[in-house]
Coordinates of C-alpha atoms in Angstrom, one line a residue:
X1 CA -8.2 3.8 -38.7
X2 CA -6.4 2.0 -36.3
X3 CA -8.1 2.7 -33.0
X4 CA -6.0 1.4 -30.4
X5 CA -3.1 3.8 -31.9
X6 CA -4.5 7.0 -33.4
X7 CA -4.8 10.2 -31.4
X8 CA -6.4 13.8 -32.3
X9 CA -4.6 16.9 -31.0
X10 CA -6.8 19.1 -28.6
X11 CA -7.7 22.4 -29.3
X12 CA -5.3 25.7 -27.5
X13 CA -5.3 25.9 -24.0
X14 CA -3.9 22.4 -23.5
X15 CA -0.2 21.2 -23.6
X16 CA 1.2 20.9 -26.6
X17 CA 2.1 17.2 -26.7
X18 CA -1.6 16.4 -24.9
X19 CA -3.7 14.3 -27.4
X20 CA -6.8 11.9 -26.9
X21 CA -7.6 8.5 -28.5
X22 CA -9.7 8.7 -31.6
X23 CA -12.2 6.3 -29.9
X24 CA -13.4 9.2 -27.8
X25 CA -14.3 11.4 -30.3
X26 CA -15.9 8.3 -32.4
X27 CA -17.8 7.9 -29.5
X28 CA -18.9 11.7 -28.6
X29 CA -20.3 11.5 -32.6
X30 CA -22.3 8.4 -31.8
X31 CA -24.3 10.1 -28.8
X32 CA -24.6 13.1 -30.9
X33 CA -25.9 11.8 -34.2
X34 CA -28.5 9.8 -31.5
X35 CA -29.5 13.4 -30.6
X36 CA -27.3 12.9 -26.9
X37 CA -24.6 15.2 -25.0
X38 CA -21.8 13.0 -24.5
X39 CA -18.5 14.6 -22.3
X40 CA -15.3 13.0 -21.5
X41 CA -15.3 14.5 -17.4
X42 CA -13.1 14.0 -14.3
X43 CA -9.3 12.6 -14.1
X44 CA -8.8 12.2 -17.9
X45 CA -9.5 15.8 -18.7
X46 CA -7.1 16.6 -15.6
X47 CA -4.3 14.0 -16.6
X48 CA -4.4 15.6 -20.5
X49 CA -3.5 18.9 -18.5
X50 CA -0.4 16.5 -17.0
X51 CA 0.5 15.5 -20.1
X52 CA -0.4 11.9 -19.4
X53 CA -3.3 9.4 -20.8
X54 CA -5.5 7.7 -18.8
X55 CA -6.0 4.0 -19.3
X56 CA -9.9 4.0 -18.2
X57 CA -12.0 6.8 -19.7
X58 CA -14.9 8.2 -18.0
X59 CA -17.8 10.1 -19.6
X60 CA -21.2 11.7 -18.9
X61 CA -24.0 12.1 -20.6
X62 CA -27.7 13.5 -20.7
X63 CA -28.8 10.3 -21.8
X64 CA -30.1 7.6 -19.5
X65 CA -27.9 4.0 -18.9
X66 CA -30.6 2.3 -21.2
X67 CA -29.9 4.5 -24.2
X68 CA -26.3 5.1 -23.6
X69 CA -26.3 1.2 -23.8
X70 CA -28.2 1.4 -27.3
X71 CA -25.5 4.3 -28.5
X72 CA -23.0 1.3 -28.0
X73 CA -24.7 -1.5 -29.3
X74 CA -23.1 -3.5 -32.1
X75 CA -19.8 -0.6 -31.9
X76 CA -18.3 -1.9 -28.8
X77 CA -16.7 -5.1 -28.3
X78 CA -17.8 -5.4 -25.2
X79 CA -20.8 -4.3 -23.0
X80 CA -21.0 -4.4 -19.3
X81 CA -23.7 -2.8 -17.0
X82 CA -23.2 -3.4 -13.3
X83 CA -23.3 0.1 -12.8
X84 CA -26.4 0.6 -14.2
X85 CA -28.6 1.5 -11.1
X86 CA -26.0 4.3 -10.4
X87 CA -26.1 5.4 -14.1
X88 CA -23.1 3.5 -15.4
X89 CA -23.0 2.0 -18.7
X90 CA -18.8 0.6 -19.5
X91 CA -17.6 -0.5 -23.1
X92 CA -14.2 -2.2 -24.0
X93 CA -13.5 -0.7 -27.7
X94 CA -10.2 -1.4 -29.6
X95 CA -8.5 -2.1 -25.9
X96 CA -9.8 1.0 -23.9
X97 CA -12.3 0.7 -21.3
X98 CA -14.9 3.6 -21.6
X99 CA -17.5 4.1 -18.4
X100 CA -20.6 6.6 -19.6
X101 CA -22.7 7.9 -16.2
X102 CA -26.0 9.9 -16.5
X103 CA -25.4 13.3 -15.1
X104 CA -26.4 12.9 -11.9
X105 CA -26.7 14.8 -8.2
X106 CA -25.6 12.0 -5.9
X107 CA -25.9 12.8 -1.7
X108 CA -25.7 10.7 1.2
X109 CA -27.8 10.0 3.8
X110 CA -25.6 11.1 7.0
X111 CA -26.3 7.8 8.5
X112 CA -25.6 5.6 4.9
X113 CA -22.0 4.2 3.6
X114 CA -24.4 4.1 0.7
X115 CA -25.0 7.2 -2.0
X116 CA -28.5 8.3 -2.9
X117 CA -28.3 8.5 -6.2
X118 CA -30.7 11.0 -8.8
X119 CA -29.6 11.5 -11.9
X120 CA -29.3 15.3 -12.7
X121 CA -30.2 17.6 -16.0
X122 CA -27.3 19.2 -17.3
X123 CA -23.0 19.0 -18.0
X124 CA -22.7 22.2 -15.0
X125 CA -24.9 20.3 -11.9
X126 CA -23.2 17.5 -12.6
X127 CA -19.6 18.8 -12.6
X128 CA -20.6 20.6 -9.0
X129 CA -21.4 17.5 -7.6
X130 CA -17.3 15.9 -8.2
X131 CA -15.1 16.5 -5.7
X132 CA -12.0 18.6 -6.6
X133 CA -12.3 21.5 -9.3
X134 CA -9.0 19.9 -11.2
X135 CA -11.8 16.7 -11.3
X136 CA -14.8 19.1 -12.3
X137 CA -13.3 20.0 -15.6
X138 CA -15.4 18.4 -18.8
X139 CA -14.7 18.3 -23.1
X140 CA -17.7 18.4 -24.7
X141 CA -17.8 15.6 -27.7
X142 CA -17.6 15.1 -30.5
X143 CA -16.0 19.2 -30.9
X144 CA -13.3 19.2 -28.1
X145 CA -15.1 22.5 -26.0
X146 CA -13.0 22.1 -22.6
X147 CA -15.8 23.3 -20.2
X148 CA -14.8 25.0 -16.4
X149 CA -16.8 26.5 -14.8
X150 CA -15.1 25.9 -11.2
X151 CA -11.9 26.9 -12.4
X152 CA -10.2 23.7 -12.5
X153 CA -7.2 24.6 -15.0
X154 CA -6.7 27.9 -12.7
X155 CA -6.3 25.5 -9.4
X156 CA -4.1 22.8 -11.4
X157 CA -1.8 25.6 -12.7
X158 CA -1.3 26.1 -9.0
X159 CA -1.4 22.9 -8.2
X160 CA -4.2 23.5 -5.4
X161 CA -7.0 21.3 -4.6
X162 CA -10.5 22.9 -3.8
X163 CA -14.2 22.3 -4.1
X164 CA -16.4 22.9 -6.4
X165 CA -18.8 24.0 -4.1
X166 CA -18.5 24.3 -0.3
X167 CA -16.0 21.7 1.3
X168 CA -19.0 21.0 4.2
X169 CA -21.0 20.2 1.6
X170 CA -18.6 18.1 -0.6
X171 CA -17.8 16.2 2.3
X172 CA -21.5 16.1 3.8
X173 CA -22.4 14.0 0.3
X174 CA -19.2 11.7 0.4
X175 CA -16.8 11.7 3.3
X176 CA -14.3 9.5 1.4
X177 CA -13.2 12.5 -0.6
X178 CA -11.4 14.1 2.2
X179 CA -9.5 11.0 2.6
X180 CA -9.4 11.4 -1.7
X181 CA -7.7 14.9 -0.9
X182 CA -4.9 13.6 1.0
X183 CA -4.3 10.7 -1.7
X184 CA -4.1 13.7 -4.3
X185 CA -1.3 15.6 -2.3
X186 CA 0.3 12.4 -2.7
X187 CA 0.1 11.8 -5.7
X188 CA 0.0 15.0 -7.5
X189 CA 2.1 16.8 -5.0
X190 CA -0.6 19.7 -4.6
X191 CA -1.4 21.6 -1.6
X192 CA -4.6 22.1 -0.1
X193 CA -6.6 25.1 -0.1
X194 CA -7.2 26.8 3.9
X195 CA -10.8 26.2 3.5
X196 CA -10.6 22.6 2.3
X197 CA -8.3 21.5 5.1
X198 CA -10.5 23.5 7.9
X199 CA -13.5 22.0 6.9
X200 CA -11.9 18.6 6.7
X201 CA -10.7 18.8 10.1
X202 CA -13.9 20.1 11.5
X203 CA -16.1 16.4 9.5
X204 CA -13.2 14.1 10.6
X205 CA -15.5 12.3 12.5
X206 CA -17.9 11.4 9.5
X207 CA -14.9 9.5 7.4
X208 CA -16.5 6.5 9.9
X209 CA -19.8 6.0 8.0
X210 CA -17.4 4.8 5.2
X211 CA -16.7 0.9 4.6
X212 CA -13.3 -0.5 5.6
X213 CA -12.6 -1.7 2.0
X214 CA -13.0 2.0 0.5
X215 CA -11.0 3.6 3.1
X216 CA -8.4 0.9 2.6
X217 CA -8.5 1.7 -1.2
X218 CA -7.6 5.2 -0.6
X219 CA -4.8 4.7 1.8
X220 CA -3.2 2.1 -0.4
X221 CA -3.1 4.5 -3.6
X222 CA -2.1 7.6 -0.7
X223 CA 0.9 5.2 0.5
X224 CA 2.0 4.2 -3.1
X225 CA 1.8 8.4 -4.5
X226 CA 4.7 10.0 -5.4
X227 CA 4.7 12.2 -2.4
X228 CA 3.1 10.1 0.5
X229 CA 4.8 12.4 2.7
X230 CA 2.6 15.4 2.2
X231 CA -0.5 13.1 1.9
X232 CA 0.3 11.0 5.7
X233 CA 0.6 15.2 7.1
X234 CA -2.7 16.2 6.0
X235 CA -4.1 13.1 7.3
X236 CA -2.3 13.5 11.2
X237 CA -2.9 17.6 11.1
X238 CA -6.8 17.5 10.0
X239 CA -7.2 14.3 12.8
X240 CA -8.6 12.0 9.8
X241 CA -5.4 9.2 10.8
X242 CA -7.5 9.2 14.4
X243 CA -10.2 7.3 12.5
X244 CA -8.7 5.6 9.7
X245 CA -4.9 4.6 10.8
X246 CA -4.8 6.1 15.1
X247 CA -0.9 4.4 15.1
X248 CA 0.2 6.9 12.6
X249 CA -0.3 10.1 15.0
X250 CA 0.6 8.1 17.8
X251 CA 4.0 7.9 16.9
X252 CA 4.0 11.3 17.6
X253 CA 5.2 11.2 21.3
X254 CA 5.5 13.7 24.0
X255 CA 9.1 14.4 25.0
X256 CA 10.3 16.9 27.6
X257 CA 13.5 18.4 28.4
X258 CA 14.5 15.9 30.3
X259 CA 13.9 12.8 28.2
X260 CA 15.0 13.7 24.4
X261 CA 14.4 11.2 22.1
X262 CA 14.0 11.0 18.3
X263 CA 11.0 12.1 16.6
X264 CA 9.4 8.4 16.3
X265 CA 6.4 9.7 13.2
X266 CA 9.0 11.8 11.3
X267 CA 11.4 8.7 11.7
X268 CA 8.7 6.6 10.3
X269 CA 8.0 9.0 7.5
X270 CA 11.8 9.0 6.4
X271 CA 12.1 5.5 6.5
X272 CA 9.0 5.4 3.8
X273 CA 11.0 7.8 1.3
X274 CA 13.9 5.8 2.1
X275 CA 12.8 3.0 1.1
X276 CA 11.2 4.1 -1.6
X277 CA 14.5 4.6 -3.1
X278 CA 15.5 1.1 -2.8
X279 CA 12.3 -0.1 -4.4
X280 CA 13.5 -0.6 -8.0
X281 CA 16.3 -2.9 -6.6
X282 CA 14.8 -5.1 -4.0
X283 CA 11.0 -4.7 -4.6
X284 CA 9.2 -6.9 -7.0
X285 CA 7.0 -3.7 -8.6
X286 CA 7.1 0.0 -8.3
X287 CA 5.5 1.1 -5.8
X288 CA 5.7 -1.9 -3.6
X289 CA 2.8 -1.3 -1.1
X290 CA 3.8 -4.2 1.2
X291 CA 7.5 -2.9 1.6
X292 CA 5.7 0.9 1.6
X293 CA 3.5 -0.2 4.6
X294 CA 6.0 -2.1 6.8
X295 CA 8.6 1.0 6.2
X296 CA 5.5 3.2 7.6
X297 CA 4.4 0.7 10.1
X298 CA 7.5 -0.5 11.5
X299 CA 7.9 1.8 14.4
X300 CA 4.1 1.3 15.7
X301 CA 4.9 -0.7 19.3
X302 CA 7.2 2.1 20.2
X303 CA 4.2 4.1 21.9
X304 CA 3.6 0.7 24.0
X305 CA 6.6 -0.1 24.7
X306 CA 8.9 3.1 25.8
X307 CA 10.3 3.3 28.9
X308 CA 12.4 6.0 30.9
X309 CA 15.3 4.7 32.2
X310 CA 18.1 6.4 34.5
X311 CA 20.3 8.9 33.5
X312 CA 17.3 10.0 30.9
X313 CA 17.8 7.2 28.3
X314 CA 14.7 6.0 26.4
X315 CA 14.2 2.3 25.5
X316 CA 11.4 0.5 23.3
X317 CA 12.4 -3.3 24.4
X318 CA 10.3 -5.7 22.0
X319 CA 8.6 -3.3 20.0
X320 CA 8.9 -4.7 17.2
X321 CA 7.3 -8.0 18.7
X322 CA 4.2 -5.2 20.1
X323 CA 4.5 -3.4 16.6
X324 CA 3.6 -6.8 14.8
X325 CA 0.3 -7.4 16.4
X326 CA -0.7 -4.3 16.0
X327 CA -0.1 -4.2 12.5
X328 CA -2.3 -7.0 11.8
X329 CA -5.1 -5.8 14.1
X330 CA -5.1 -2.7 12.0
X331 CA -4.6 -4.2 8.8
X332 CA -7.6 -6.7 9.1
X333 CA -9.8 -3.7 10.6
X334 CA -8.8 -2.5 7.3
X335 CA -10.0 -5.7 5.3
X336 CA -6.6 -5.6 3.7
X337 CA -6.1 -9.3 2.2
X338 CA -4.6 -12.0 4.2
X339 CA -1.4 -12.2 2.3
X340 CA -0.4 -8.6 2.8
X341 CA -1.6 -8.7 6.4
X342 CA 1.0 -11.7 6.9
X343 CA 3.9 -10.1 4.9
X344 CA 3.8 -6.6 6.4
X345 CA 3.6 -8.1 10.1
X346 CA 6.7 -10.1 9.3
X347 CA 8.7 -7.2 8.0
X348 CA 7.7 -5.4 11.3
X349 CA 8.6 -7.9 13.8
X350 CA 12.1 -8.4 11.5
X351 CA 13.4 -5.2 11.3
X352 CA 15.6 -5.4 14.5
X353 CA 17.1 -8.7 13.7
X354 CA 20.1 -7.1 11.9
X355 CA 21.5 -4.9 14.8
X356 CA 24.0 -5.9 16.4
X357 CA 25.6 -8.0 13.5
X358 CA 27.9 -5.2 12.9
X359 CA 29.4 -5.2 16.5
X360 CA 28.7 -8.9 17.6
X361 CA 29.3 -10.5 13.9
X362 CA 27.5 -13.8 12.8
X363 CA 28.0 -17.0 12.9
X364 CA 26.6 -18.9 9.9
X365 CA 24.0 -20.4 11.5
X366 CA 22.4 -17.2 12.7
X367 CA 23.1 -15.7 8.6
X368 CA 21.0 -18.5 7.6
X369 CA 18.2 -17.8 10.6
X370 CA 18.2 -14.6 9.1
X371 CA 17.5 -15.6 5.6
X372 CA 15.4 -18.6 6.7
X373 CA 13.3 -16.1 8.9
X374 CA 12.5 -13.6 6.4
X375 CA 12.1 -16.5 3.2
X376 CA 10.5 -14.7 0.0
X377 CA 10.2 -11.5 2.1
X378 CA 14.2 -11.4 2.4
X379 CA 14.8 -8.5 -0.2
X380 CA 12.1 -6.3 1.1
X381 CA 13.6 -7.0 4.7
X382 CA 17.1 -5.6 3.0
X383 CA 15.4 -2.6 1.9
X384 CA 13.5 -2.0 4.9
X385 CA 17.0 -2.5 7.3
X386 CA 18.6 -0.2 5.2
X387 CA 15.7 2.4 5.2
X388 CA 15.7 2.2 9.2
X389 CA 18.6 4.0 9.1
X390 CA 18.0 8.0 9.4
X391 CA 20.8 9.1 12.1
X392 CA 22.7 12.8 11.2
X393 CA 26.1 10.8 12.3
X394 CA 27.6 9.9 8.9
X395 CA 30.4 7.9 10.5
X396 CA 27.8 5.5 12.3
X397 CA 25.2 5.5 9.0
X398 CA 28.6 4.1 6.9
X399 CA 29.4 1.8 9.3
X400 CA 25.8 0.1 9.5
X401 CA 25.7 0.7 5.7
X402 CA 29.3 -1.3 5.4
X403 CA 27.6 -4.4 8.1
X404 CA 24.9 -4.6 6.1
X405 CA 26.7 -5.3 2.4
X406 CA 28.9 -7.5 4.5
X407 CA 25.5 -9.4 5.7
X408 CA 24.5 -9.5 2.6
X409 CA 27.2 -10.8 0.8
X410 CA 27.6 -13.8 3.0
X411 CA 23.9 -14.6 2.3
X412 CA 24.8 -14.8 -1.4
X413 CA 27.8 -17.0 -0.2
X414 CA 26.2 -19.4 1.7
X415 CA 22.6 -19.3 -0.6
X416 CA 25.1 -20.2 -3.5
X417 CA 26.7 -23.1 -1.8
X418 CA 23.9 -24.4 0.0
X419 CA 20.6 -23.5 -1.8
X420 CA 19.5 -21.1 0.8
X421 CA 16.4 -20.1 -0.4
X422 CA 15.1 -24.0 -0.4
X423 CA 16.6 -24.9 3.2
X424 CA 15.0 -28.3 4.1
X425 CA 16.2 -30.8 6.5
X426 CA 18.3 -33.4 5.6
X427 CA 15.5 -36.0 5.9
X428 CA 11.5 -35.7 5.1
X429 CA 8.8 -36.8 6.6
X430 CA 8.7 -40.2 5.2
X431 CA 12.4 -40.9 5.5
X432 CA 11.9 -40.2 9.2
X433 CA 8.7 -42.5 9.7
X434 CA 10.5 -45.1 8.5
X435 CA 13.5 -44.9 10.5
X436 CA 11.9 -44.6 13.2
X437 CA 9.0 -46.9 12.9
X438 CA 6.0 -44.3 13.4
X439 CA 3.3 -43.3 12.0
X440 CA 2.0 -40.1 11.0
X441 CA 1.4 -37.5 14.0
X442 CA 2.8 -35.0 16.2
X443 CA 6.1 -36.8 16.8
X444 CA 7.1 -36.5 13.6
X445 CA 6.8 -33.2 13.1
X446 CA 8.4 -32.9 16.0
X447 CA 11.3 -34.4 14.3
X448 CA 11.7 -32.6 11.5
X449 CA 11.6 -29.5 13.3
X450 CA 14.6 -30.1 15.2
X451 CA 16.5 -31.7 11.9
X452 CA 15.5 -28.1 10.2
X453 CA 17.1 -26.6 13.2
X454 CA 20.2 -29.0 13.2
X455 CA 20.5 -28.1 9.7
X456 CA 20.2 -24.3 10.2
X457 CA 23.2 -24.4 13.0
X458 CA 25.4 -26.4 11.0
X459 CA 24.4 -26.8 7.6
X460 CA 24.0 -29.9 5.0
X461 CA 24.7 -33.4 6.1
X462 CA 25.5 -36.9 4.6
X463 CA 22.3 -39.0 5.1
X464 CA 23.7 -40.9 7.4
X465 CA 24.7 -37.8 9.4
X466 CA 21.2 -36.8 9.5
X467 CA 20.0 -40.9 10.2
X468 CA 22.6 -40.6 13.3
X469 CA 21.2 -37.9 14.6
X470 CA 17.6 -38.5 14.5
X471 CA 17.8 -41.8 16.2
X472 CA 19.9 -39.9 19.0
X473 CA 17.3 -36.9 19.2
X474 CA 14.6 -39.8 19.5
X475 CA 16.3 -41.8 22.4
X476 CA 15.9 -38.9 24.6
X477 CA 11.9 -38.9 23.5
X478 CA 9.3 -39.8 26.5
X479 CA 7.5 -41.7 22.9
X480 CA 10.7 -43.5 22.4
X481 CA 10.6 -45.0 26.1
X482 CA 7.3 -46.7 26.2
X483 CA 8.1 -49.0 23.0

C-alpha cells in the first residue's frame, strides 16, 4: 500500500468527502498491538470536520515518550525527540510528520512563560486541558471512535469558539490562547462565545508573561487568516492589542463635533482587506505577511502627528516618517526578523510618495526616485498605494485609480528602456578612483553618490558624459583643493 496516497473513509457523523491517511490508522494498530491507547487529537480531527487534511498530525497516547519511541522504532523513517521532556515523541513516515504526546495536565506557574508539565492518565483529562472545544475533539485508533465530550462538533457547527473548561482557567494555564482565540476568528471566521470574550478581557493583563517570539507567532498567523478583520476586533475590544500591538487601538482617535475626521483604525483595517485583494498580483506568496503588516501599520504616526488646524481641518504632516519608527520599535519588541522589520518600515514611510502625482504629474527623474526608492519592495508599494484608497467619492477613487496605472505604466516604460530595476551610475567605484587619482575612502563614495543622483535626474550617459561630470563635481571638492 502506497502510504503517502491512500486514505480510509471515516465512519458517519463526518463529511462525506473527509478521509485520513492510512499511516494513521497503521499507526493507531501499532500502539494497540503494544497493549497502548493511541488518538489522533486537536486541529486534524477539527480540519476533517472542514473538509481539509492537515499536513502535521498530532496524537496522544497513554504511553510514555520512551515507549511511544519503541512503537516507532524500525517503522518510521525518521525519529526525532526534542519534545521529549514535554512528552513529545515526532516520526516522518512515507512524507507525513506525526507528533505522539503523553496525555498530559500542563499549568503554569502565574509568574513562568514556561509550562509545568505532568503527564495525565486518561483520553478525557487530557482533552480538558486544550484550549478550544473544536481543538478538544479526539478519534480513538486504530477503530475510528470520534470522542467529544466538550461538544466540539456542536460548537464548530456553529462556528463558536469556547472552553473546554472555564475560560479563567484555560487562560490561567496558558495566556497565549486568548491571543490563539482571536487568530481562530481569523482564520476560521468563528465568533466567540460571551463568556470567552469576558474572561479574556478581564486576564488581558497576563498575555505579558508570554515571550515576544510566541506572541509574534500568533499575530503573524492572526494577520495572514482569512478574516483578520474579526480577529484585530477581538483583540482592540477585549484590550489584549494594549499589550501585544498598543498602535492598533491607538488609531482609534477621539473626534468631536467640531473636528470630523476619518475613522484612522477602521481606515487601517480596510486598507488590510484591500490589499489582500491585490495579493495574488503584486505579492510574491499568498498571504503576504510583509505587504499584510505595512497595509495594517501604515497609518501608526497619525496619533503623533495630528494637528487641528483653522476652519476645523485635521492634518498628519510626516506621519509616515513618525509611523516608520514606530513600526520598527514595535516590530523588534516583537523579535520579528530583521528583514521584515526593514521591508515593512519602508512600505510605511513610502506610502505617501504617490500623492500628488496625479495633480502635479512627474517628471522622469522623480518616476525613477520612486522606483529606485521602493527597489525589490516596488510591487508591494503598488498594492499598498492602491489599498490606501478607501474614500465613498467614486469620482476621486477613479481618478487616483487612473494616476496610478498611468504611474505605473511609465515605470514599465522607462524600466524597459533603461534597466530600472538595476539603476547604477554610469561609473563604479574603481572607474572613479582612477580618474580621479584616490584611493579608497569617504570621497569616493561620496562620488558615486552624486553620479547615482545625476543618473536618477537625467538618466544613462556616454562614459565620457559621466567622466565630464565627475571631474567637474570634484573641482568644487575642499579634497580636490589641497592637491
Amino acid at each position: 500500500m502506497d502510504l503517502t496516497t491512500a486514505t480510509l473513509a471515516l465512519p458517519a457523523g463526518f463529511p462525506a468527502d473527509a478521509a485520513l491517511p492510512a499511516v494513521v490508522v497503521e499507526l493507531g494498530r501499532r500502539f494497540e498491538a503494544a497493549g497502548h491507547e493511541l488518538s489522533l487529537v486537536g486541529g486534524p480531527v477539527r480540519d476533517l470536520f472542514l473538509g481539509r487534511v492537515s499536513g502535521d498530525l498530532d496524537f496522544t497516547t497513554d504511553a510514555g515518550p520512551d515507549a511511544a519511541e519503541a512503537v516507532g522504532a524500525g517503522w518510521a523513517d525518521a525519529t526525532w525527540d526534542v519534545g521529549r521532556r514535554f512528552g513529545t515523541i515526532g516520526f516522518r513516515k512515507a512524507g507525513w510528520q506525526l507528533e505522539v504526546t503523553t496525555y498530559r495536565a500542563e499549568q503554569y506557574d502565574p509568574a513562568s512563560r514556561k509550562p509545568q508539565v505532568a503527564f495525565g492518565d486518561s483520553l478525557e483529562e487530557d482533552l480538558l486541558r486544550r484550549d478550544f472545544t473544536v481543538n478538544a475533539m479526539a478519534l480513538r485508533l486504530p477503530g475510528l471512535e470520534l470522542v467529544d465530550p466538550y461538544g466540539g462538533v456542536r460548537d464548530l457547527a456553529a462556528g463558536v469558539l469556547r472552553t473546554p473548561g472555564a475560560p479563567e482557567d484555560s487562560f490561567s494555564d496558558d495566556p497565549l490562547r486568548m491571543l490563539r482565540a482571536a487568530r481562530f476568528a481569523s482564520q476560521l471566521g468563528f465568533t466567540v462565545a460571551d463568556e470567552v470574550e469576558a474572561a479574556m478581557t478581564a486576564m488581558a493583563e497576563r498575555i505579558g508573561i508570554i515571550s515576544a517570539e510566541r506572541v509574534r507567532e500568533e499575530l503573524v498567523k492572526l494577520v495572514c487568516g482569512a478574516h483578520p478583520r474579526a480577529g484585530l476586533d477581538l483583540l482592540v475590544r477585549t484590550g489584549l492589542a494594549d499589550h501585544v500591538l498598543p498602535e492598533l487601538p491607538a488609531l482609534q482617535l477621539e473626534s468631536d463635533e467640531h473636528h470630523r475626521h476619518k475613522d484612522v483604525y477602521a481606515h487601517s483595517l480596510t486598507v488590510l482587506e484591500q490589499a489582500m485583494e491585490l495579493e495574488g498580483e503584486y505579492a510574491p506568496s499568498t498571504p503576504d505577511p510583509v505587504l499584510r503588516l505595512a497595509a495594517l501599520l501604515h497609518d501608526v504616526g497619525k496619533p503623533a502627528t495630528r494637528r487641528f488646524e483653522k476652519g476645523g481641518a485635521v492634518t498628519f504632516r510626516h506621519h509616515e516618517t513618525v509611523g516608520a519608527k514606530l513600526v520598527r520599535k514595535r516590530l523588534r519588541a516583537l523579535k520579528f526578523d530583521n528583514d521584515t522589520i526593514k521591508a515593512v518600515a519602508r512600505l510605511v514611510e513610502l506610502h505617501m510618495r504617490f500623492y500628488g502625482y496625479g495633480d502635479a504629474g512627474w517628471t522622469d527623474s522623480a518616476v525613477r526616485r520612486y522606483a529606485h526608492d521602493a527597489g525589490d519592495l516596488l510591487p508591494r508599494l503598488h498594492a499598498l498605494t492602491r489599498s490606501d484608497v478607501t474614500t465613498r467619492n467614486k469620482r476621486k477613487a477613479e481618478r487616483l485609480a487612473h494616476a496610478y496605472d498611468d504611474l505605473e505604466r511609465r515605470i514599465a516604460e522607462i524600466a524597459e528602456q533603461e534597466e530600472l530595476a538595476a539603476v547604477r551610475p554610469d561609473l563604479d567605484g574603481e572607474q572613479i578612483m582612477a580618474l580621479l587619482g584616490i584611493r579608497p575612502g569617504p570621497v569616493v563614495g561620496r562620488a558615486y553618490r552624486h553620479l547615482l543622483e545625476w543618473r536618477l535626474d537625467e538618466g544613462p550617459h556616454e562614459p565620457a558624459e559621466a567622466e565630464a561630470e565627475l571631474r567637474r563635481w570634484w573641482a568644487e571638492q575642499p579634497e580636490a583643493q589641497q592637491d
